[in-house]
Amino acid sequence: EAGVVQSPRYKIIEKKQPVAFWCNPISGHNTLYWYLQNLGQGPELLIRYENEEAVDDSQLPKDRFSAERLKGVDSTLKIQPAELGDSAVYLCASSPRGRGNGEQFFGPGTRLTVL
Amino acid sequence: GNSVTQMEGPVTLSEEAFLTINCTYTATGYPSLFWYVQYPGEGLQLLLKATKADDKGSNKGFEATYRKETTSFHLEKGSVQVSDSAVYFCALSDLSTNAGKSTFGDGTTLTVKP
């Protein structure tokens, strides 16, 4: 079974430029998460989807960040414009339908560097 | 709100030494508890889990027991190997109050030397 796929793995951009990250969750997983991981810290939730619906986006900085999961499968996270402080690893995770036990399956992440 | 506090690192051990990484939590409901491991350049992988009080999770020689009375979930391994070098994250998922939302600690970096 394929795991969570993310692309690109690395991205270097200049500040004020836009950037987008893509995630394809494990097949059949209805819940998708985007996390921000700063160096030396644990993941912090940006947004959580149940199918197409964003059910928790309270931590998403909506002035510059946006996300979509149009068909309830893959998802895109966008930053426009990027700022120096956005340099971090962006992790995508998924989990199966229903509450389960809370276990999440993570992708390898996209490491963003803003110059 | 929920929170997870982990033992600060980094932790450096010699091969075959005993490992303990402390983790305590605060939660309003009845959380499930997890340890995830992150190897360099990779995403987090589930190491072990426990879903109710007094449960013991175990995997690859690692163990952790869900202690409700002390709100703890300490990770232990009797004899570490060089290949255990990684960052370890304690996490909780409080399904009773907020389905699917997880809270992570800041991670503890473990380095095992031959």
GROMACS .gro file of C-alpha atoms in nm:
model
  229
    1GLU     CA    1   0.000   0.000   0.000
    2ALA     CA    2   0.143   0.335  -0.099
    3GLY     CA    3   0.196   0.586   0.176
    4VAL     CA    4   0.117   0.954   0.184
    5VAL     CA    5   0.282   1.127  -0.110
    6GLN     CA    6   0.397   1.487  -0.099
    7SER     CA    7   0.563   1.706  -0.357
    8PRO     CA    8   0.790   1.879  -0.395
    9ARG     CA    9   1.025   1.752  -0.125
   10TYR     CA   10   1.220   2.075  -0.121
   11LYS     CA   11   1.139   2.428  -0.234
   12ILE     CA   12   1.346   2.743  -0.224
   13ILE     CA   13   1.179   3.072  -0.309
   14GLU     CA   14   1.230   3.441  -0.252
   15LYS     CA   15   1.004   3.628  -0.015
   16LYS     CA   16   0.681   3.763  -0.158
   17GLN     CA   17   0.667   3.481  -0.413
   18PRO     CA   18   0.381   3.228  -0.414
   19VAL     CA   19   0.435   2.860  -0.343
   20ALA     CA   20   0.216   2.551  -0.348
   21PHE     CA   21   0.248   2.207  -0.194
   22TRP     CA   22   0.066   1.896  -0.301
   23CYS     CA   23  -0.042   1.593  -0.101
   24ASN     CA   24  -0.199   1.263  -0.199
   25PRO     CA   25  -0.320   1.068   0.105
   26ILE     CA   26  -0.339   0.694   0.148
   27SER     CA   27  -0.618   0.549  -0.065
   28GLY     CA   28  -0.943   0.538   0.126
   29HIS     CA   29  -0.837   0.780   0.397
   30ASN     CA   30  -1.106   1.041   0.432
   31THR     CA   31  -0.931   1.266   0.681
   32LEU     CA   32  -0.640   1.479   0.563
   33TYR     CA   33  -0.424   1.711   0.771
   34TRP     CA   34  -0.172   1.979   0.691
   35TYR     CA   35   0.085   2.053   0.960
   36LEU     CA   36   0.361   2.308   1.000
   37GLN     CA   37   0.679   2.185   1.164
   38ASN     CA   38   0.938   2.439   1.271
   39LEU     CA   39   1.290   2.329   1.348
   40GLY     CA   40   1.310   2.163   1.686
   41GLN     CA   41   0.937   2.159   1.738
   42GLY     CA   42   0.647   1.923   1.695
   43PRO     CA   43   0.391   1.946   1.417
   44GLU     CA   44   0.127   2.216   1.452
   45LEU     CA   45  -0.206   2.167   1.278
   46LEU     CA   46  -0.289   2.414   1.002
   47ILE     CA   47  -0.604   2.256   0.862
   48ARG     CA   48  -0.798   1.931   0.878
   49TYR     CA   49  -1.032   1.798   0.612
   50GLU     CA   50  -1.306   1.540   0.635
   51ASN     CA   51  -1.355   1.452   0.269
   52GLU     CA   52  -1.391   1.788   0.090
   53GLU     CA   53  -1.487   1.983   0.400
   54ALA     CA   54  -1.239   2.182   0.604
   55VAL     CA   55  -1.356   2.099   0.955
   56ASP     CA   56  -1.077   2.272   1.146
   57ASP     CA   57  -0.889   2.564   0.993
   58SER     CA   58  -0.866   2.775   1.304
   59GLN     CA   59  -0.483   2.780   1.294
   60LEU     CA   60  -0.451   2.859   0.924
   61PRO     CA   61  -0.328   3.216   0.863
   62LYS     CA   62  -0.596   3.298   0.613
   63ASP     CA   63  -0.444   3.624   0.498
   64ARG     CA   64  -0.172   3.438   0.310
   65PHE     CA   65  -0.245   3.067   0.336
   66SER     CA   66  -0.514   2.875   0.150
   67ALA     CA   67  -0.591   2.509   0.098
   68GLU     CA   68  -0.824   2.300  -0.107
   69ARG     CA   69  -0.931   1.941  -0.139
   70LEU     CA   70  -1.178   1.963  -0.420
   71LYS     CA   71  -1.262   1.597  -0.480
   72GLY     CA   72  -1.195   1.474  -0.131
   73VAL     CA   73  -0.875   1.299  -0.234
   74ASP     CA   74  -0.558   1.500  -0.296
   75SER     CA   75  -0.500   1.844  -0.154
   76THR     CA   76  -0.301   2.158  -0.221
   77LEU     CA   77  -0.170   2.408   0.032
   78LYS     CA   78  -0.073   2.750  -0.097
   79ILE     CA   79   0.113   3.046   0.048
   80GLN     CA   80   0.088   3.382  -0.122
   81PRO     CA   81   0.295   3.582  -0.062
   82ALA     CA   82   0.559   3.387   0.128
   83GLU     CA   83   0.744   3.552   0.416
   84LEU     CA   84   1.080   3.469   0.570
   85GLY     CA   85   0.908   3.322   0.874
   86ASP     CA   86   0.730   3.064   0.661
   87SER     CA   87   1.052   2.866   0.625
   88ALA     CA   88   0.964   2.529   0.778
   89VAL     CA   89   0.863   2.174   0.691
   90TYR     CA   90   0.504   2.130   0.578
   91LEU     CA   91   0.371   1.787   0.662
   92CYS     CA   92   0.065   1.616   0.524
   93ALA     CA   93  -0.102   1.329   0.708
   94SER     CA   94  -0.411   1.116   0.662
   95SER     CA   95  -0.627   0.882   0.863
   96PRO     CA   96  -0.910   0.647   0.777
   97ARG     CA   97  -1.282   0.714   0.801
   98GLY     CA   98  -1.429   0.739   1.144
   99ARG     CA   99  -1.267   0.824   1.471
  100GLY     CA  100  -1.050   0.514   1.487
  101ASN     CA  101  -0.791   0.566   1.757
  102GLY     CA  102  -0.643   0.890   1.631
  103GLU     CA  103  -0.343   0.735   1.455
  104GLN     CA  104  -0.221   0.942   1.162
  105PHE     CA  105  -0.003   0.847   0.867
  106PHE     CA  106   0.247   1.109   0.762
  107GLY     CA  107   0.411   1.196   0.437
  108PRO     CA  108   0.782   1.289   0.415
  109GLY     CA  109   0.708   1.661   0.415
  110THR     CA  110   0.806   1.957   0.200
  111ARG     CA  111   1.094   2.163   0.330
  112LEU     CA  112   1.037   2.528   0.238
  113THR     CA  113   1.316   2.784   0.247
  114VAL     CA  114   1.220   3.148   0.194
  115LEU     CA  115   1.512   3.377   0.111
  116GLY     CA  116  -0.660   2.313   2.599
  117ASN     CA  117  -0.465   1.995   2.549
  118SER     CA  118  -0.088   1.990   2.578
  119VAL     CA  119   0.204   1.750   2.573
  120THR     CA  120   0.533   1.808   2.751
  121GLN     CA  121   0.837   1.603   2.663
  122MET     CA  122   1.174   1.564   2.822
  123GLU     CA  123   1.411   1.809   2.662
  124GLY     CA  124   1.693   1.676   2.454
  125PRO     CA  125   1.918   1.601   2.301
  126VAL     CA  126   1.979   1.264   2.458
  127THR     CA  127   2.304   1.085   2.382
  128LEU     CA  128   2.354   0.722   2.482
  129SER     CA  129   2.596   0.444   2.414
  130GLU     CA  130   2.476   0.135   2.234
  131GLU     CA  131   2.296  -0.112   2.463
  132ALA     CA  132   2.217   0.155   2.722
  133PHE     CA  133   1.872   0.191   2.877
  134LEU     CA  134   1.649   0.463   2.736
  135THR     CA  135   1.377   0.667   2.903
  136ILE     CA  136   1.210   0.966   2.743
  137ASN     CA  137   0.956   1.132   2.968
  138CYS     CA  138   0.620   1.253   2.845
  139THR     CA  139   0.336   1.409   3.040
  140TYR     CA  140   0.009   1.539   2.909
  141THR     CA  141  -0.289   1.758   2.989
  142ALA     CA  142  -0.623   1.674   2.835
  143THR     CA  143  -0.984   1.751   2.913
  144GLY     CA  144  -1.123   1.423   2.782
  145TYR     CA  145  -0.999   1.066   2.749
  146PRO     CA  146  -0.715   1.077   2.500
  147SER     CA  147  -0.533   0.810   2.310
  148LEU     CA  148  -0.157   0.842   2.346
  149PHE     CA  149   0.111   0.788   2.087
  150TRP     CA  150   0.482   0.785   2.031
  151TYR     CA  151   0.596   0.876   1.681
  152VAL     CA  152   0.951   0.852   1.549
  153GLN     CA  153   1.103   1.073   1.280
  154TYR     CA  154   1.420   0.969   1.102
  155PRO     CA  155   1.625   1.233   0.916
  156GLY     CA  156   1.451   1.356   0.603
  157GLU     CA  157   1.138   1.154   0.668
  158GLY     CA  158   0.790   1.208   0.803
  159LEU     CA  159   0.667   1.088   1.138
  160GLN     CA  160   0.600   0.716   1.178
  161LEU     CA  161   0.386   0.564   1.449
  162LEU     CA  162   0.604   0.375   1.696
  163LEU     CA  163   0.344   0.265   1.950
  164LYS     CA  164   0.010   0.365   2.097
  165ALA     CA  165  -0.222   0.314   2.393
  166THR     CA  166  -0.589   0.396   2.390
  167LYS     CA  167  -0.691   0.371   2.756
  168ALA     CA  168  -0.550   0.389   3.104
  169ASP     CA  169  -0.306   0.113   3.204
  170ASP     CA  170  -0.263  -0.002   2.844
  171LYS     CA  171   0.095  -0.075   2.744
  172GLY     CA  172   0.201  -0.003   2.388
  173SER     CA  173   0.504  -0.183   2.252
  174ASN     CA  174   0.695  -0.212   1.928
  175LYS     CA  175   1.054  -0.286   1.823
  176GLY     CA  176   1.163  -0.322   2.185
  177PHE     CA  177   1.012   0.012   2.287
  178GLU     CA  178   0.739   0.029   2.550
  179ALA     CA  179   0.519   0.293   2.709
  180THR     CA  180   0.241   0.259   2.965
  181TYR     CA  181  -0.060   0.491   2.981
  182ARG     CA  182  -0.063   0.623   3.339
  183LYS     CA  183  -0.377   0.822   3.402
  184GLU     CA  184  -0.294   0.891   3.767
  185THR     CA  185   0.030   1.066   3.672
  186THR     CA  186  -0.086   1.176   3.323
  187SER     CA  187   0.227   1.025   3.177
  188PHE     CA  188   0.333   0.807   2.887
  189HIS     CA  189   0.708   0.759   2.922
  190LEU     CA  190   0.896   0.581   2.645
  191GLU     CA  191   1.146   0.311   2.742
  192LYS     CA  192   1.380   0.068   2.574
  193GLY     CA  193   1.608  -0.172   2.750
  194SER     CA  194   1.895  -0.171   2.502
  195VAL     CA  195   1.924   0.095   2.234
  196GLN     CA  196   2.095   0.052   1.900
  197VAL     CA  197   2.264   0.301   1.671
  198SER     CA  198   1.969   0.262   1.435
  199ASP     CA  199   1.737   0.404   1.705
  200SER     CA  200   1.892   0.747   1.654
  201ALA     CA  201   1.600   0.971   1.559
  202VAL     CA  202   1.360   1.231   1.695
  203TYR     CA  203   1.080   1.095   1.914
  204PHE     CA  204   0.746   1.274   1.952
  205CYS     CA  205   0.485   1.209   2.215
  206ALA     CA  206   0.130   1.291   2.106
  207LEU     CA  207  -0.228   1.268   2.217
  208SER     CA  208  -0.551   1.248   2.028
  209ASP     CA  209  -0.861   1.343   2.222
  210LEU     CA  210  -1.139   1.173   2.034
  211SER     CA  211  -1.400   1.238   2.302
  212THR     CA  212  -1.393   1.615   2.263
  213ASN     CA  213  -1.239   1.689   1.926
  214ALA     CA  214  -1.239   1.401   1.683
  215GLY     CA  215  -0.917   1.358   1.494
  216LYS     CA  216  -0.725   1.647   1.647
  217SER     CA  217  -0.379   1.558   1.774
  218THR     CA  218  -0.142   1.752   1.995
  219PHE     CA  219   0.231   1.686   1.970
  220GLY     CA  220   0.521   1.748   2.201
  221ASP     CA  221   0.830   1.928   2.074
  222GLY     CA  222   1.026   1.609   2.019
  223THR     CA  223   1.334   1.459   2.182
  224THR     CA  224   1.641   1.393   1.973
  225LEU     CA  225   1.815   1.066   2.052
  226THR     CA  226   2.167   0.990   1.937
  227VAL     CA  227   2.309   0.646   2.002
  228LYS     CA  228   2.684   0.606   1.970
  229PRO     CA  229   2.857   0.276   1.894
   0.00000   0.00000   0.00000
